[in-house]
């Protein structure tokens, strides 16, 4: 049985996460996780007085019952002022399995048994999320390449990772290379073009350079669709 669990990701200006999470809880979400990141959009200045400008973002992850999706999206959009230039955006993806949130699973099981629902209707995906994981320092090249191919910008998260081609040692201690995770939301119509531009810019086919993959997204909010279509 496929359950209607969703993961909502909202990218908001730093410091707005408290209000956004509070609004989401009132709309039916039980909790959230916040990760700090950096973002840059096509209409945002990348430098100030010749120095790199940091556009700090809060990336909020919310697991929710699909029946609350629209209400939560509206609450998050209003609280975070999404749709206003530079304030952020949000989207949801379907989760094929959700662990660690038993009350959602039990609620969905009961509802689907009552309705006799065994599957979800498939919908056309208008947007895709491009996730690129690269070595620290290469994220700027990823965002630049994506923007050149038509993307509006991206959000950068810091992480760590090891691969078979990246193991390094210093005084017999293994060093895990620092990574950047770049999230870029684009219309499906030119997702492949953006991925190709990223691949060429950072040479993803070379060992240890990174990976990229696409995820279908469902409900997108806080995005100026006219600018994306231009």
PDB file of C-alpha atoms in Angstrom:
ATOM      1  CA  UNK A   1       0.000   0.000   0.000  1.00  0.00           C
ATOM      2  CA  UNK A   2       1.346   3.414  -0.987  1.00  0.00           C
ATOM      3  CA  UNK A   3       0.857   6.006   1.733  1.00  0.00           C
ATOM      4  CA  UNK A   4       0.349   9.695   1.145  1.00  0.00           C
ATOM      5  CA  UNK A   5       3.405  10.908   3.033  1.00  0.00           C
ATOM      6  CA  UNK A   6       5.113  14.042   1.819  1.00  0.00           C
ATOM      7  CA  UNK A   7       8.380  15.797   2.537  1.00  0.00           C
ATOM      8  CA  UNK A   8       8.116  19.561   2.301  1.00  0.00           C
ATOM      9  CA  UNK A   9      11.307  21.562   1.900  1.00  0.00           C
ATOM     10  CA  UNK A  10      11.122  25.300   2.482  1.00  0.00           C
ATOM     11  CA  UNK A  11      14.141  27.522   1.833  1.00  0.00           C
ATOM     12  CA  UNK A  12      13.698  30.798   3.714  1.00  0.00           C
ATOM     13  CA  UNK A  13      15.748  33.800   4.761  1.00  0.00           C
ATOM     14  CA  UNK A  14      17.932  33.208   7.814  1.00  0.00           C
ATOM     15  CA  UNK A  15      16.036  33.932  11.004  1.00  0.00           C
ATOM     16  CA  UNK A  16      12.559  33.281   9.576  1.00  0.00           C
ATOM     17  CA  UNK A  17      12.464  29.577  10.396  1.00  0.00           C
ATOM     18  CA  UNK A  18      10.864  30.017  13.834  1.00  0.00           C
ATOM     19  CA  UNK A  19       7.808  31.792  12.412  1.00  0.00           C
ATOM     20  CA  UNK A  20       7.582  29.378   9.481  1.00  0.00           C
ATOM     21  CA  UNK A  21       7.696  26.275  11.706  1.00  0.00           C
ATOM     22  CA  UNK A  22       5.133  27.754  14.087  1.00  0.00           C
ATOM     23  CA  UNK A  23       2.770  28.411  11.185  1.00  0.00           C
ATOM     24  CA  UNK A  24       3.363  24.906   9.798  1.00  0.00           C
ATOM     25  CA  UNK A  25       2.502  23.340  13.169  1.00  0.00           C
ATOM     26  CA  UNK A  26      -0.771  25.255  13.321  1.00  0.00           C
ATOM     27  CA  UNK A  27      -1.530  23.889   9.844  1.00  0.00           C
ATOM     28  CA  UNK A  28      -0.963  20.258  10.853  1.00  0.00           C
ATOM     29  CA  UNK A  29       2.780  19.522  10.983  1.00  0.00           C
ATOM     30  CA  UNK A  30       4.130  17.948  14.174  1.00  0.00           C
ATOM     31  CA  UNK A  31       7.749  19.090  13.853  1.00  0.00           C
ATOM     32  CA  UNK A  32      10.582  20.154  11.575  1.00  0.00           C
ATOM     33  CA  UNK A  33      14.342  20.049  11.024  1.00  0.00           C
ATOM     34  CA  UNK A  34      16.348  23.152  10.116  1.00  0.00           C
ATOM     35  CA  UNK A  35      19.693  23.141   8.303  1.00  0.00           C
ATOM     36  CA  UNK A  36      21.706  26.272   7.660  1.00  0.00           C
ATOM     37  CA  UNK A  37      22.705  27.006   4.095  1.00  0.00           C
ATOM     38  CA  UNK A  38      23.613  29.717   1.615  1.00  0.00           C
ATOM     39  CA  UNK A  39      21.632  30.730  -1.414  1.00  0.00           C
ATOM     40  CA  UNK A  40      22.072  32.908  -4.455  1.00  0.00           C
ATOM     41  CA  UNK A  41      19.437  33.840  -7.017  1.00  0.00           C
ATOM     42  CA  UNK A  42      19.684  35.304 -10.463  1.00  0.00           C
ATOM     43  CA  UNK A  43      18.440  38.684  -9.195  1.00  0.00           C
ATOM     44  CA  UNK A  44      20.591  38.750  -6.049  1.00  0.00           C
ATOM     45  CA  UNK A  45      23.985  40.461  -5.978  1.00  0.00           C
ATOM     46  CA  UNK A  46      26.852  38.005  -5.544  1.00  0.00           C
ATOM     47  CA  UNK A  47      29.300  40.661  -4.350  1.00  0.00           C
ATOM     48  CA  UNK A  48      29.297  43.750  -2.159  1.00  0.00           C
ATOM     49  CA  UNK A  49      32.145  46.297  -2.424  1.00  0.00           C
ATOM     50  CA  UNK A  50      34.100  43.698  -4.371  1.00  0.00           C
ATOM     51  CA  UNK A  51      33.715  41.005  -1.681  1.00  0.00           C
ATOM     52  CA  UNK A  52      31.564  37.862  -1.896  1.00  0.00           C
ATOM     53  CA  UNK A  53      28.120  38.492  -0.430  1.00  0.00           C
ATOM     54  CA  UNK A  54      26.667  35.745   1.769  1.00  0.00           C
ATOM     55  CA  UNK A  55      22.950  35.123   1.371  1.00  0.00           C
ATOM     56  CA  UNK A  56      22.222  33.015   4.435  1.00  0.00           C
ATOM     57  CA  UNK A  57      19.233  30.688   4.306  1.00  0.00           C
ATOM     58  CA  UNK A  58      17.375  28.325   6.615  1.00  0.00           C
ATOM     59  CA  UNK A  59      16.432  25.061   4.902  1.00  0.00           C
ATOM     60  CA  UNK A  60      13.435  23.529   6.666  1.00  0.00           C
ATOM     61  CA  UNK A  61      12.450  19.870   6.269  1.00  0.00           C
ATOM     62  CA  UNK A  62       8.872  18.956   7.274  1.00  0.00           C
ATOM     63  CA  UNK A  63       7.302  15.485   7.083  1.00  0.00           C
ATOM     64  CA  UNK A  64       3.536  15.670   6.751  1.00  0.00           C
ATOM     65  CA  UNK A  65       0.306  13.951   5.887  1.00  0.00           C
ATOM     66  CA  UNK A  66      -0.544  14.694   2.245  1.00  0.00           C
ATOM     67  CA  UNK A  67      -4.043  15.823   3.224  1.00  0.00           C
ATOM     68  CA  UNK A  68      -2.495  18.827   4.973  1.00  0.00           C
ATOM     69  CA  UNK A  69      -0.159  19.713   2.098  1.00  0.00           C
ATOM     70  CA  UNK A  70      -2.028  22.699   0.688  1.00  0.00           C
ATOM     71  CA  UNK A  71      -2.792  24.206   4.091  1.00  0.00           C
ATOM     72  CA  UNK A  72       0.820  23.811   5.237  1.00  0.00           C
ATOM     73  CA  UNK A  73       2.161  25.211   1.970  1.00  0.00           C
ATOM     74  CA  UNK A  74      -0.035  28.301   2.342  1.00  0.00           C
ATOM     75  CA  UNK A  75       0.961  28.768   5.979  1.00  0.00           C
ATOM     76  CA  UNK A  76       4.664  28.386   5.219  1.00  0.00           C
ATOM     77  CA  UNK A  77       4.433  30.696   2.213  1.00  0.00           C
ATOM     78  CA  UNK A  78       2.689  33.419   4.223  1.00  0.00           C
ATOM     79  CA  UNK A  79       4.991  33.175   7.253  1.00  0.00           C
ATOM     80  CA  UNK A  80       8.165  33.115   5.194  1.00  0.00           C
ATOM     81  CA  UNK A  81       6.981  35.731   2.680  1.00  0.00           C
ATOM     82  CA  UNK A  82       7.769  33.243  -0.067  1.00  0.00           C
ATOM     83  CA  UNK A  83       7.215  34.556  -3.543  1.00  0.00           C
ATOM     84  CA  UNK A  84       8.788  37.883  -2.597  1.00  0.00           C
ATOM     85  CA  UNK A  85      12.140  38.317  -4.341  1.00  0.00           C
ATOM     86  CA  UNK A  86      15.019  36.986  -2.256  1.00  0.00           C
ATOM     87  CA  UNK A  87      12.844  35.453   0.472  1.00  0.00           C
ATOM     88  CA  UNK A  88      12.863  31.862  -0.698  1.00  0.00           C
ATOM     89  CA  UNK A  89      10.649  29.097  -2.044  1.00  0.00           C
ATOM     90  CA  UNK A  90       9.196  25.736  -1.134  1.00  0.00           C
ATOM     91  CA  UNK A  91       8.207  22.422  -2.672  1.00  0.00           C
ATOM     92  CA  UNK A  92       7.110  18.914  -1.736  1.00  0.00           C
ATOM     93  CA  UNK A  93       8.168  15.427  -2.790  1.00  0.00           C
ATOM     94  CA  UNK A  94       6.321  12.168  -2.283  1.00  0.00           C
ATOM     95  CA  UNK A  95       7.848   9.720   0.209  1.00  0.00           C
ATOM     96  CA  UNK A  96       7.525   6.035  -0.648  1.00  0.00           C
ATOM     97  CA  UNK A  97       8.350   5.170   2.954  1.00  0.00           C
ATOM     98  CA  UNK A  98       8.485   7.170   6.174  1.00  0.00           C
ATOM     99  CA  UNK A  99      10.119   5.944   9.394  1.00  0.00           C
ATOM    100  CA  UNK A 100      10.261   7.540  12.823  1.00  0.00           C
ATOM    101  CA  UNK A 101       6.855   9.269  12.592  1.00  0.00           C
ATOM    102  CA  UNK A 102       4.452   6.493  13.659  1.00  0.00           C
ATOM    103  CA  UNK A 103       1.405   8.719  14.164  1.00  0.00           C
ATOM    104  CA  UNK A 104       1.424   9.671  10.489  1.00  0.00           C
ATOM    105  CA  UNK A 105       1.703   6.046   9.357  1.00  0.00           C
ATOM    106  CA  UNK A 106      -1.119   4.899  11.643  1.00  0.00           C
ATOM    107  CA  UNK A 107      -3.370   7.766  10.558  1.00  0.00           C
ATOM    108  CA  UNK A 108      -2.826   7.045   6.870  1.00  0.00           C
ATOM    109  CA  UNK A 109      -3.320   3.286   7.301  1.00  0.00           C
ATOM    110  CA  UNK A 110      -6.698   3.850   9.008  1.00  0.00           C
ATOM    111  CA  UNK A 111      -7.883   6.344   6.419  1.00  0.00           C
ATOM    112  CA  UNK A 112      -6.920   4.186   3.468  1.00  0.00           C
ATOM    113  CA  UNK A 113      -8.552   1.092   4.941  1.00  0.00           C
ATOM    114  CA  UNK A 114     -11.800   3.056   5.296  1.00  0.00           C
ATOM    115  CA  UNK A 115     -11.655   4.350   1.732  1.00  0.00           C
ATOM    116  CA  UNK A 116     -10.240   1.228   0.118  1.00  0.00           C
ATOM    117  CA  UNK A 117      -7.551   3.288  -1.576  1.00  0.00           C
ATOM    118  CA  UNK A 118      -4.615   1.214  -2.822  1.00  0.00           C
ATOM    119  CA  UNK A 119      -2.692   3.654  -4.977  1.00  0.00           C
ATOM    120  CA  UNK A 120      -2.116   7.318  -5.672  1.00  0.00           C
ATOM    121  CA  UNK A 121      -2.996   9.127  -8.847  1.00  0.00           C
ATOM    122  CA  UNK A 122       0.048   9.882 -10.957  1.00  0.00           C
ATOM    123  CA  UNK A 123       0.543  13.519 -11.896  1.00  0.00           C
ATOM    124  CA  UNK A 124       2.703  15.323 -14.400  1.00  0.00           C
ATOM    125  CA  UNK A 125       5.796  16.738 -12.741  1.00  0.00           C
ATOM    126  CA  UNK A 126       6.380  20.338 -13.828  1.00  0.00           C
ATOM    127  CA  UNK A 127       9.514  20.862 -11.720  1.00  0.00           C
ATOM    128  CA  UNK A 128      12.537  18.821 -10.760  1.00  0.00           C
ATOM    129  CA  UNK A 129      15.045  19.219  -7.963  1.00  0.00           C
ATOM    130  CA  UNK A 130      18.661  18.842  -9.050  1.00  0.00           C
ATOM    131  CA  UNK A 131      20.848  17.677  -6.175  1.00  0.00           C
ATOM    132  CA  UNK A 132      24.580  18.030  -6.789  1.00  0.00           C
ATOM    133  CA  UNK A 133      27.181  16.849  -4.270  1.00  0.00           C
ATOM    134  CA  UNK A 134      30.646  18.222  -4.980  1.00  0.00           C
ATOM    135  CA  UNK A 135      33.893  18.980  -3.209  1.00  0.00           C
ATOM    136  CA  UNK A 136      33.924  22.077  -1.037  1.00  0.00           C
ATOM    137  CA  UNK A 137      34.781  25.065  -3.207  1.00  0.00           C
ATOM    138  CA  UNK A 138      33.121  23.729  -6.363  1.00  0.00           C
ATOM    139  CA  UNK A 139      29.606  24.835  -5.392  1.00  0.00           C
ATOM    140  CA  UNK A 140      30.024  28.304  -6.896  1.00  0.00           C
ATOM    141  CA  UNK A 141      30.865  26.722 -10.250  1.00  0.00           C
ATOM    142  CA  UNK A 142      27.761  24.523  -9.991  1.00  0.00           C
ATOM    143  CA  UNK A 143      25.449  27.481  -9.349  1.00  0.00           C
ATOM    144  CA  UNK A 144      27.098  29.541 -12.105  1.00  0.00           C
ATOM    145  CA  UNK A 145      26.758  26.706 -14.623  1.00  0.00           C
ATOM    146  CA  UNK A 146      23.137  26.119 -13.645  1.00  0.00           C
ATOM    147  CA  UNK A 147      22.289  29.820 -13.981  1.00  0.00           C
ATOM    148  CA  UNK A 148      23.982  29.913 -17.390  1.00  0.00           C
ATOM    149  CA  UNK A 149      21.658  27.108 -18.500  1.00  0.00           C
ATOM    150  CA  UNK A 150      18.545  28.892 -17.231  1.00  0.00           C
ATOM    151  CA  UNK A 151      18.202  28.089 -13.521  1.00  0.00           C
ATOM    152  CA  UNK A 152      17.200  30.906 -11.159  1.00  0.00           C
ATOM    153  CA  UNK A 153      19.884  30.045  -8.581  1.00  0.00           C
ATOM    154  CA  UNK A 154      20.621  27.475  -5.907  1.00  0.00           C
ATOM    155  CA  UNK A 155      20.972  26.738  -2.205  1.00  0.00           C
ATOM    156  CA  UNK A 156      24.243  25.389  -0.797  1.00  0.00           C
ATOM    157  CA  UNK A 157      24.481  23.067   2.212  1.00  0.00           C
ATOM    158  CA  UNK A 158      27.716  22.002   3.866  1.00  0.00           C
ATOM    159  CA  UNK A 159      28.457  18.327   4.482  1.00  0.00           C
ATOM    160  CA  UNK A 160      31.120  15.664   4.707  1.00  0.00           C
ATOM    161  CA  UNK A 161      31.620  12.460   2.781  1.00  0.00           C
ATOM    162  CA  UNK A 162      34.060   9.739   1.773  1.00  0.00           C
ATOM    163  CA  UNK A 163      34.339   7.741  -1.414  1.00  0.00           C
ATOM    164  CA  UNK A 164      36.622   5.002  -2.662  1.00  0.00           C
ATOM    165  CA  UNK A 165      38.752   7.555  -4.510  1.00  0.00           C
ATOM    166  CA  UNK A 166      38.909  10.103  -1.701  1.00  0.00           C
ATOM    167  CA  UNK A 167      40.409   8.396   1.349  1.00  0.00           C
ATOM    168  CA  UNK A 168      43.210  10.503   2.797  1.00  0.00           C
ATOM    169  CA  UNK A 169      45.259  10.061   5.947  1.00  0.00           C
ATOM    170  CA  UNK A 170      47.154  12.462   8.176  1.00  0.00           C
ATOM    171  CA  UNK A 171      49.148  11.015  11.116  1.00  0.00           C
ATOM    172  CA  UNK A 172      47.209   7.752  10.612  1.00  0.00           C
ATOM    173  CA  UNK A 173      43.831   9.525  10.940  1.00  0.00           C
ATOM    174  CA  UNK A 174      41.352   9.275   8.074  1.00  0.00           C
ATOM    175  CA  UNK A 175      40.268  12.663   6.768  1.00  0.00           C
ATOM    176  CA  UNK A 176      36.746  12.988   5.381  1.00  0.00           C
ATOM    177  CA  UNK A 177      36.752  15.541   2.552  1.00  0.00           C
ATOM    178  CA  UNK A 178      34.310  18.406   3.007  1.00  0.00           C
ATOM    179  CA  UNK A 179      31.396  18.473   0.608  1.00  0.00           C
ATOM    180  CA  UNK A 180      28.851  20.981  -0.628  1.00  0.00           C
ATOM    181  CA  UNK A 181      25.306  19.890  -1.404  1.00  0.00           C
ATOM    182  CA  UNK A 182      23.675  22.186  -3.960  1.00  0.00           C
ATOM    183  CA  UNK A 183      19.876  22.222  -4.331  1.00  0.00           C
ATOM    184  CA  UNK A 184      18.544  23.706  -7.574  1.00  0.00           C
ATOM    185  CA  UNK A 185      14.851  23.779  -8.518  1.00  0.00           C
ATOM    186  CA  UNK A 186      14.145  23.995 -12.253  1.00  0.00           C
ATOM    187  CA  UNK A 187      11.240  23.423 -14.647  1.00  0.00           C
ATOM    188  CA  UNK A 188      11.336  19.901 -16.061  1.00  0.00           C
ATOM    189  CA  UNK A 189      11.512  21.287 -19.597  1.00  0.00           C
ATOM    190  CA  UNK A 190      15.148  22.273 -19.226  1.00  0.00           C
ATOM    191  CA  UNK A 191      16.348  20.169 -16.308  1.00  0.00           C
ATOM    192  CA  UNK A 192      18.557  18.052 -18.573  1.00  0.00           C
ATOM    193  CA  UNK A 193      20.158  21.171 -20.040  1.00  0.00           C
ATOM    194  CA  UNK A 194      21.019  22.428 -16.552  1.00  0.00           C
ATOM    195  CA  UNK A 195      22.419  19.045 -15.496  1.00  0.00           C
ATOM    196  CA  UNK A 196      24.578  18.911 -18.624  1.00  0.00           C
ATOM    197  CA  UNK A 197      25.952  22.385 -17.919  1.00  0.00           C
ATOM    198  CA  UNK A 198      26.793  21.384 -14.327  1.00  0.00           C
ATOM    199  CA  UNK A 199      28.403  18.143 -15.476  1.00  0.00           C
ATOM    200  CA  UNK A 200      30.715  19.978 -17.864  1.00  0.00           C
ATOM    201  CA  UNK A 201      31.548  22.777 -15.418  1.00  0.00           C
ATOM    202  CA  UNK A 202      32.788  20.549 -12.592  1.00  0.00           C
ATOM    203  CA  UNK A 203      33.736  17.431 -14.608  1.00  0.00           C
ATOM    204  CA  UNK A 204      31.453  15.065 -12.684  1.00  0.00           C
ATOM    205  CA  UNK A 205      32.669  12.087 -14.734  1.00  0.00           C
ATOM    206  CA  UNK A 206      36.149  12.382 -13.216  1.00  0.00           C
ATOM    207  CA  UNK A 207      36.781  10.185 -10.117  1.00  0.00           C
ATOM    208  CA  UNK A 208      36.093  11.937  -6.831  1.00  0.00           C
ATOM    209  CA  UNK A 209      34.575  15.081  -8.367  1.00  0.00           C
ATOM    210  CA  UNK A 210      30.996  14.499  -7.240  1.00  0.00           C
ATOM    211  CA  UNK A 211      27.556  13.279  -8.269  1.00  0.00           C
ATOM    212  CA  UNK A 212      24.252  14.770  -9.361  1.00  0.00           C
ATOM    213  CA  UNK A 213      20.714  13.407  -9.513  1.00  0.00           C
ATOM    214  CA  UNK A 214      17.183  14.631 -10.189  1.00  0.00           C
ATOM    215  CA  UNK A 215      14.088  14.270  -8.010  1.00  0.00           C
ATOM    216  CA  UNK A 216      10.521  14.854  -9.204  1.00  0.00           C
ATOM    217  CA  UNK A 217       8.782  17.482  -7.081  1.00  0.00           C
ATOM    218  CA  UNK A 218       5.064  17.963  -6.685  1.00  0.00           C
ATOM    219  CA  UNK A 219       3.614  21.110  -5.142  1.00  0.00           C
ATOM    220  CA  UNK A 220       5.853  24.159  -5.722  1.00  0.00           C
ATOM    221  CA  UNK A 221       5.126  27.443  -3.967  1.00  0.00           C
ATOM    222  CA  UNK A 222       6.869  30.775  -3.526  1.00  0.00           C
ATOM    223  CA  UNK A 223       8.228  30.723  -7.082  1.00  0.00           C
ATOM    224  CA  UNK A 224       7.752  33.498  -9.619  1.00  0.00           C
ATOM    225  CA  UNK A 225       6.653  31.255 -12.514  1.00  0.00           C
ATOM    226  CA  UNK A 226       6.761  34.064 -15.068  1.00  0.00           C
ATOM    227  CA  UNK A 227      10.483  34.600 -14.509  1.00  0.00           C
ATOM    228  CA  UNK A 228      11.162  30.863 -14.792  1.00  0.00           C
ATOM    229  CA  UNK A 229       9.341  30.673 -18.097  1.00  0.00           C
ATOM    230  CA  UNK A 230      11.114  33.680 -19.599  1.00  0.00           C
TER     231      UNK A 230
END
